[in-house]
Amino acid sequence: MTDSKVKKEALLVFSKPPIPGTVKTRLTEKFGGFLTDKQAADFFKLCLFDVCEACMHTLIEMQRENNALCEADPEAQKIQYDFFISTTPASNLELMKETFDSIGPWPMEIHYLTDEGATFDDHFDDAFSQIFAMGYDDIVSVGGDIPTMPKSHISQAFQWLQY
């Protein structure tokens, strides 16, 4: 018999808000690229939206599969999948929410948090610690600027955690 506790799984996207001059700067004219600061920020925003939509659709499909499994087998482990975005500093949180709210409703709820630290590893550890403190069992994390990532990589990452 499986544990009756619902297993909580999180998908975490790390991102900055798409502020001109702060994202995709290597692609800008001032660094030898071909985009203005605004074009680079718009490009980044579209990449971020694509990544988040792909992640959410993957989580929704995994949730459907788990719900069907649990309906067919009452002994199966019930899983809850949730989507998180972490940004830094805390002053960027409202801008991040506004960025996502600006295009209308998303396919699933977005949980926002801010991460802190002196290094990337510190930020990463802080975000993970916050989510684990909320009772999550596993976390898969992706960056916000990889729009060509296959959805299968997301589901496979969760499968590897189970393995």
PDB file of C-alpha atoms in Angstrom:
ATOM      1  CA  MET A   1       0.000   0.000   0.000  1.00  0.00           C
ATOM      2  CA  THR A   2       1.320   3.448  -0.883  1.00  0.00           C
ATOM      3  CA  ASP A   3       1.619   6.322   1.533  1.00  0.00           C
ATOM      4  CA  SER A   4      -1.718   8.161   1.727  1.00  0.00           C
ATOM      5  CA  LYS A   5       0.134  11.482   1.865  1.00  0.00           C
ATOM      6  CA  VAL A   6      -0.049  13.497  -1.329  1.00  0.00           C
ATOM      7  CA  LYS A   7       3.401  13.844  -2.828  1.00  0.00           C
ATOM      8  CA  LYS A   8       4.135  17.461  -3.732  1.00  0.00           C
ATOM      9  CA  GLU A   9       6.300  18.150  -6.781  1.00  0.00           C
ATOM     10  CA  ALA A  10       7.482  21.617  -7.829  1.00  0.00           C
ATOM     11  CA  LEU A  11       8.815  23.022 -11.048  1.00  0.00           C
ATOM     12  CA  LEU A  12      10.912  26.138 -10.460  1.00  0.00           C
ATOM     13  CA  VAL A  13      11.894  28.718 -13.066  1.00  0.00           C
ATOM     14  CA  PHE A  14      14.599  31.207 -12.129  1.00  0.00           C
ATOM     15  CA  SER A  15      14.266  34.520 -13.904  1.00  0.00           C
ATOM     16  CA  LYS A  16      14.852  38.224 -13.827  1.00  0.00           C
ATOM     17  CA  PRO A  17      12.103  40.527 -15.072  1.00  0.00           C
ATOM     18  CA  PRO A  18      12.623  41.527 -18.715  1.00  0.00           C
ATOM     19  CA  ILE A  19      13.993  45.012 -18.008  1.00  0.00           C
ATOM     20  CA  PRO A  20      15.853  46.651 -20.926  1.00  0.00           C
ATOM     21  CA  GLY A  21      19.579  46.761 -20.262  1.00  0.00           C
ATOM     22  CA  THR A  22      19.516  43.864 -17.768  1.00  0.00           C
ATOM     23  CA  VAL A  23      18.721  40.780 -19.876  1.00  0.00           C
ATOM     24  CA  LYS A  24      20.323  39.296 -22.994  1.00  0.00           C
ATOM     25  CA  THR A  25      22.857  42.124 -22.945  1.00  0.00           C
ATOM     26  CA  ARG A  26      25.373  40.103 -24.998  1.00  0.00           C
ATOM     27  CA  LEU A  27      22.936  40.410 -27.906  1.00  0.00           C
ATOM     28  CA  THR A  28      22.780  44.203 -27.695  1.00  0.00           C
ATOM     29  CA  GLU A  29      24.519  46.684 -29.967  1.00  0.00           C
ATOM     30  CA  LYS A  30      26.666  48.068 -27.162  1.00  0.00           C
ATOM     31  CA  PHE A  31      28.279  44.619 -26.791  1.00  0.00           C
ATOM     32  CA  GLY A  32      28.642  43.948 -30.521  1.00  0.00           C
ATOM     33  CA  GLY A  33      25.223  42.391 -30.979  1.00  0.00           C
ATOM     34  CA  PHE A  34      22.344  43.390 -33.205  1.00  0.00           C
ATOM     35  CA  LEU A  35      19.505  44.221 -30.769  1.00  0.00           C
ATOM     36  CA  THR A  36      18.588  47.359 -28.886  1.00  0.00           C
ATOM     37  CA  ASP A  37      18.153  47.011 -25.125  1.00  0.00           C
ATOM     38  CA  LYS A  38      14.365  47.006 -25.584  1.00  0.00           C
ATOM     39  CA  GLN A  39      14.500  44.372 -28.327  1.00  0.00           C
ATOM     40  CA  ALA A  40      16.706  42.181 -26.124  1.00  0.00           C
ATOM     41  CA  ALA A  41      14.252  42.545 -23.220  1.00  0.00           C
ATOM     42  CA  ASP A  42      11.295  41.752 -25.496  1.00  0.00           C
ATOM     43  CA  PHE A  43      13.133  38.703 -26.865  1.00  0.00           C
ATOM     44  CA  PHE A  44      13.887  37.508 -23.343  1.00  0.00           C
ATOM     45  CA  LYS A  45      10.265  38.023 -22.256  1.00  0.00           C
ATOM     46  CA  LEU A  46       8.995  35.919 -25.152  1.00  0.00           C
ATOM     47  CA  CYS A  47      11.533  33.180 -24.355  1.00  0.00           C
ATOM     48  CA  LEU A  48      10.455  33.257 -20.708  1.00  0.00           C
ATOM     49  CA  PHE A  49       6.782  32.997 -21.652  1.00  0.00           C
ATOM     50  CA  ASP A  50       7.496  30.069 -23.995  1.00  0.00           C
ATOM     51  CA  VAL A  51       9.466  28.210 -21.333  1.00  0.00           C
ATOM     52  CA  CYS A  52       6.801  28.775 -18.689  1.00  0.00           C
ATOM     53  CA  GLU A  53       3.980  27.715 -20.985  1.00  0.00           C
ATOM     54  CA  ALA A  54       5.826  24.528 -21.974  1.00  0.00           C
ATOM     55  CA  CYS A  55       6.531  23.764 -18.307  1.00  0.00           C
ATOM     56  CA  MET A  56       2.925  24.339 -17.297  1.00  0.00           C
ATOM     57  CA  HIS A  57       1.516  22.203 -20.093  1.00  0.00           C
ATOM     58  CA  THR A  58       3.892  19.413 -19.123  1.00  0.00           C
ATOM     59  CA  LEU A  59       2.830  19.652 -15.470  1.00  0.00           C
ATOM     60  CA  ILE A  60      -0.850  19.661 -16.471  1.00  0.00           C
ATOM     61  CA  GLU A  61      -0.356  16.526 -18.565  1.00  0.00           C
ATOM     62  CA  MET A  62       1.573  14.806 -15.768  1.00  0.00           C
ATOM     63  CA  GLN A  63      -1.219  15.772 -13.343  1.00  0.00           C
ATOM     64  CA  ARG A  64      -3.850  14.284 -15.680  1.00  0.00           C
ATOM     65  CA  GLU A  65      -1.850  11.070 -15.956  1.00  0.00           C
ATOM     66  CA  ASN A  66      -1.488  10.812 -12.183  1.00  0.00           C
ATOM     67  CA  ASN A  67      -5.171  11.564 -11.618  1.00  0.00           C
ATOM     68  CA  ALA A  68      -6.135   8.826 -14.096  1.00  0.00           C
ATOM     69  CA  LEU A  69      -3.729   6.382 -12.437  1.00  0.00           C
ATOM     70  CA  CYS A  70      -5.145   7.134  -8.986  1.00  0.00           C
ATOM     71  CA  GLU A  71      -8.691   6.750 -10.262  1.00  0.00           C
ATOM     72  CA  ALA A  72      -7.843   3.355 -11.771  1.00  0.00           C
ATOM     73  CA  ASP A  73      -5.766   2.247  -8.772  1.00  0.00           C
ATOM     74  CA  PRO A  74      -6.714   3.615  -5.339  1.00  0.00           C
ATOM     75  CA  GLU A  75      -3.360   2.348  -4.030  1.00  0.00           C
ATOM     76  CA  ALA A  76      -1.372   4.577  -6.415  1.00  0.00           C
ATOM     77  CA  GLN A  77       0.608   7.526  -5.074  1.00  0.00           C
ATOM     78  CA  LYS A  78      -1.308  10.795  -5.470  1.00  0.00           C
ATOM     79  CA  ILE A  79       0.924  13.601  -6.767  1.00  0.00           C
ATOM     80  CA  GLN A  80       0.327  17.356  -6.823  1.00  0.00           C
ATOM     81  CA  TYR A  81       2.347  19.387  -9.350  1.00  0.00           C
ATOM     82  CA  ASP A  82       2.912  23.127  -8.807  1.00  0.00           C
ATOM     83  CA  PHE A  83       4.695  25.854 -10.750  1.00  0.00           C
ATOM     84  CA  PHE A  84       7.038  28.438  -9.180  1.00  0.00           C
ATOM     85  CA  ILE A  85       8.952  31.457 -10.418  1.00  0.00           C
ATOM     86  CA  SER A  86      11.791  32.852  -8.347  1.00  0.00           C
ATOM     87  CA  THR A  87      13.332  36.252  -8.922  1.00  0.00           C
ATOM     88  CA  THR A  88      15.735  38.566  -7.182  1.00  0.00           C
ATOM     89  CA  PRO A  89      15.922  41.083  -5.595  1.00  0.00           C
ATOM     90  CA  ALA A  90      12.631  41.228  -3.717  1.00  0.00           C
ATOM     91  CA  SER A  91      11.920  44.641  -5.258  1.00  0.00           C
ATOM     92  CA  ASN A  92      11.501  42.838  -8.634  1.00  0.00           C
ATOM     93  CA  LEU A  93       8.673  40.610  -7.412  1.00  0.00           C
ATOM     94  CA  GLU A  94       5.790  42.937  -8.295  1.00  0.00           C
ATOM     95  CA  LEU A  95       7.278  43.666 -11.714  1.00  0.00           C
ATOM     96  CA  MET A  96       7.578  39.928 -12.347  1.00  0.00           C
ATOM     97  CA  LYS A  97       3.926  39.402 -11.385  1.00  0.00           C
ATOM     98  CA  GLU A  98       2.862  42.316 -13.616  1.00  0.00           C
ATOM     99  CA  THR A  99       4.878  40.872 -16.510  1.00  0.00           C
ATOM    100  CA  PHE A 100       3.030  37.564 -16.303  1.00  0.00           C
ATOM    101  CA  ASP A 101      -0.361  39.138 -15.611  1.00  0.00           C
ATOM    102  CA  SER A 102       0.034  41.393 -18.660  1.00  0.00           C
ATOM    103  CA  ILE A 103      -0.734  38.633 -21.152  1.00  0.00           C
ATOM    104  CA  GLY A 104      -3.792  37.255 -19.417  1.00  0.00           C
ATOM    105  CA  PRO A 105      -4.506  34.062 -17.558  1.00  0.00           C
ATOM    106  CA  TRP A 106      -1.996  31.224 -17.494  1.00  0.00           C
ATOM    107  CA  PRO A 107      -2.939  27.545 -17.726  1.00  0.00           C
ATOM    108  CA  MET A 108      -2.112  27.036 -14.050  1.00  0.00           C
ATOM    109  CA  GLU A 109      -1.403  29.056 -10.934  1.00  0.00           C
ATOM    110  CA  ILE A 110       2.000  30.693 -10.639  1.00  0.00           C
ATOM    111  CA  HIS A 111       3.592  30.724  -7.186  1.00  0.00           C
ATOM    112  CA  TYR A 112       6.131  33.542  -6.849  1.00  0.00           C
ATOM    113  CA  LEU A 113       9.080  33.801  -4.514  1.00  0.00           C
ATOM    114  CA  THR A 114      12.289  35.737  -4.188  1.00  0.00           C
ATOM    115  CA  ASP A 115      15.679  34.187  -3.614  1.00  0.00           C
ATOM    116  CA  GLU A 116      18.672  35.723  -1.862  1.00  0.00           C
ATOM    117  CA  GLY A 117      22.375  35.137  -1.683  1.00  0.00           C
ATOM    118  CA  ALA A 118      25.829  36.331  -2.616  1.00  0.00           C
ATOM    119  CA  THR A 119      26.393  33.730  -5.359  1.00  0.00           C
ATOM    120  CA  PHE A 120      24.301  31.793  -7.853  1.00  0.00           C
ATOM    121  CA  ASP A 121      24.593  28.722  -5.622  1.00  0.00           C
ATOM    122  CA  ASP A 122      23.305  30.732  -2.648  1.00  0.00           C
ATOM    123  CA  HIS A 123      20.297  31.928  -4.654  1.00  0.00           C
ATOM    124  CA  PHE A 124      19.622  28.408  -5.880  1.00  0.00           C
ATOM    125  CA  ASP A 125      19.896  26.932  -2.372  1.00  0.00           C
ATOM    126  CA  ASP A 126      17.665  29.649  -0.917  1.00  0.00           C
ATOM    127  CA  ALA A 127      14.871  29.090  -3.454  1.00  0.00           C
ATOM    128  CA  PHE A 128      15.022  25.314  -2.999  1.00  0.00           C
ATOM    129  CA  SER A 129      15.027  25.665   0.802  1.00  0.00           C
ATOM    130  CA  GLN A 130      11.923  27.847   0.654  1.00  0.00           C
ATOM    131  CA  ILE A 131      10.039  25.349  -1.499  1.00  0.00           C
ATOM    132  CA  PHE A 132      11.117  22.346   0.573  1.00  0.00           C
ATOM    133  CA  ALA A 133       9.958  24.249   3.697  1.00  0.00           C
ATOM    134  CA  MET A 134       6.493  24.406   2.080  1.00  0.00           C
ATOM    135  CA  GLY A 135       6.360  20.613   2.163  1.00  0.00           C
ATOM    136  CA  TYR A 136       7.455  19.770  -1.371  1.00  0.00           C
ATOM    137  CA  ASP A 137       9.174  16.444  -1.909  1.00  0.00           C
ATOM    138  CA  ASP A 138      10.962  17.117  -5.198  1.00  0.00           C
ATOM    139  CA  ILE A 139      11.910  20.144  -7.291  1.00  0.00           C
ATOM    140  CA  VAL A 140      12.888  20.380 -10.939  1.00  0.00           C
ATOM    141  CA  SER A 141      14.431  23.690 -11.949  1.00  0.00           C
ATOM    142  CA  VAL A 142      14.894  25.255 -15.374  1.00  0.00           C
ATOM    143  CA  GLY A 143      16.122  28.581 -16.651  1.00  0.00           C
ATOM    144  CA  GLY A 144      13.767  31.063 -18.210  1.00  0.00           C
ATOM    145  CA  ASP A 145      15.560  31.464 -21.522  1.00  0.00           C
ATOM    146  CA  ILE A 146      15.550  28.023 -23.138  1.00  0.00           C
ATOM    147  CA  PRO A 147      12.414  28.061 -25.311  1.00  0.00           C
ATOM    148  CA  THR A 148      13.546  25.162 -27.509  1.00  0.00           C
ATOM    149  CA  MET A 149      13.740  22.767 -24.549  1.00  0.00           C
ATOM    150  CA  PRO A 150      11.581  19.735 -25.330  1.00  0.00           C
ATOM    151  CA  LYS A 151       8.707  19.136 -22.917  1.00  0.00           C
ATOM    152  CA  SER A 152       9.966  15.576 -22.566  1.00  0.00           C
ATOM    153  CA  HIS A 153      13.042  16.885 -20.735  1.00  0.00           C
ATOM    154  CA  ILE A 154      10.770  18.241 -18.006  1.00  0.00           C
ATOM    155  CA  SER A 155       8.816  15.024 -17.514  1.00  0.00           C
ATOM    156  CA  GLN A 156      12.032  12.989 -17.699  1.00  0.00           C
ATOM    157  CA  ALA A 157      13.594  15.137 -14.979  1.00  0.00           C
ATOM    158  CA  PHE A 158      10.714  14.232 -12.642  1.00  0.00           C
ATOM    159  CA  GLN A 159      11.035  10.566 -13.661  1.00  0.00           C
ATOM    160  CA  TRP A 160      14.743  10.626 -12.796  1.00  0.00           C
ATOM    161  CA  LEU A 161      13.915  12.026  -9.350  1.00  0.00           C
ATOM    162  CA  GLN A 162      11.543   9.103  -8.836  1.00  0.00           C
ATOM    163  CA  TYR A 163      14.196   6.655  -9.998  1.00  0.00           C
TER     164      TYR A 163
END
